[in-house]
C-alpha angles and dihedrals in degrees: 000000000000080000102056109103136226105228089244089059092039080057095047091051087054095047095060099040083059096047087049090053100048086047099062097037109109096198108034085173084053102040092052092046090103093044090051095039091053090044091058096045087060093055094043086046088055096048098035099021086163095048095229101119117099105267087245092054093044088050095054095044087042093051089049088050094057087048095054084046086052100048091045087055093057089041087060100040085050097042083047086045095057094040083057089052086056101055091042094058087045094055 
């Protein structure tokens, strides 16, 4: 079918869809409140998942949560980088 799609385009569509988006909204901070409240509540549900600590303590614990999940995040994309360099000088 001529409408049938290649992933790369499907990427590119999105892409644009997403830049179009960001480019109307008048309050990005506000716009992006739901997303980062969720976000937290993940990270509050992981460290309190009974709800029973003081707020002031969660929200430490969750804070650090979301830190560790950060920094595991970075540990994974430079461990896939050099792994990239690897395969590059091989080549």
């Amino acid at each position: 079918m001529a409408d049938e799609l290649t992933p790369a385009q499907r990427s590119m569509r999105a892409s644009i869809a997403a830049h179009s988006r960001w480019a109307r909204e008048p309050d990005r901070k506000e716009a992006m409140r739901p997303a980062l409240d969720g976000m937290l509540a993940r990270f509050e549900k992981q460290v309190d998942p009974d709800g029973v600590l003081e707020p002031h303590i969660r929200a430490e614990r969750a804070e650090s949560a979301k830190k560790a999940y950060y920094k595991a995040l970075q540990l994974k994309s430079s461990r896939a980088r050099a792994a990239n360099r690897g395969k590059q000088k091989a080549a």
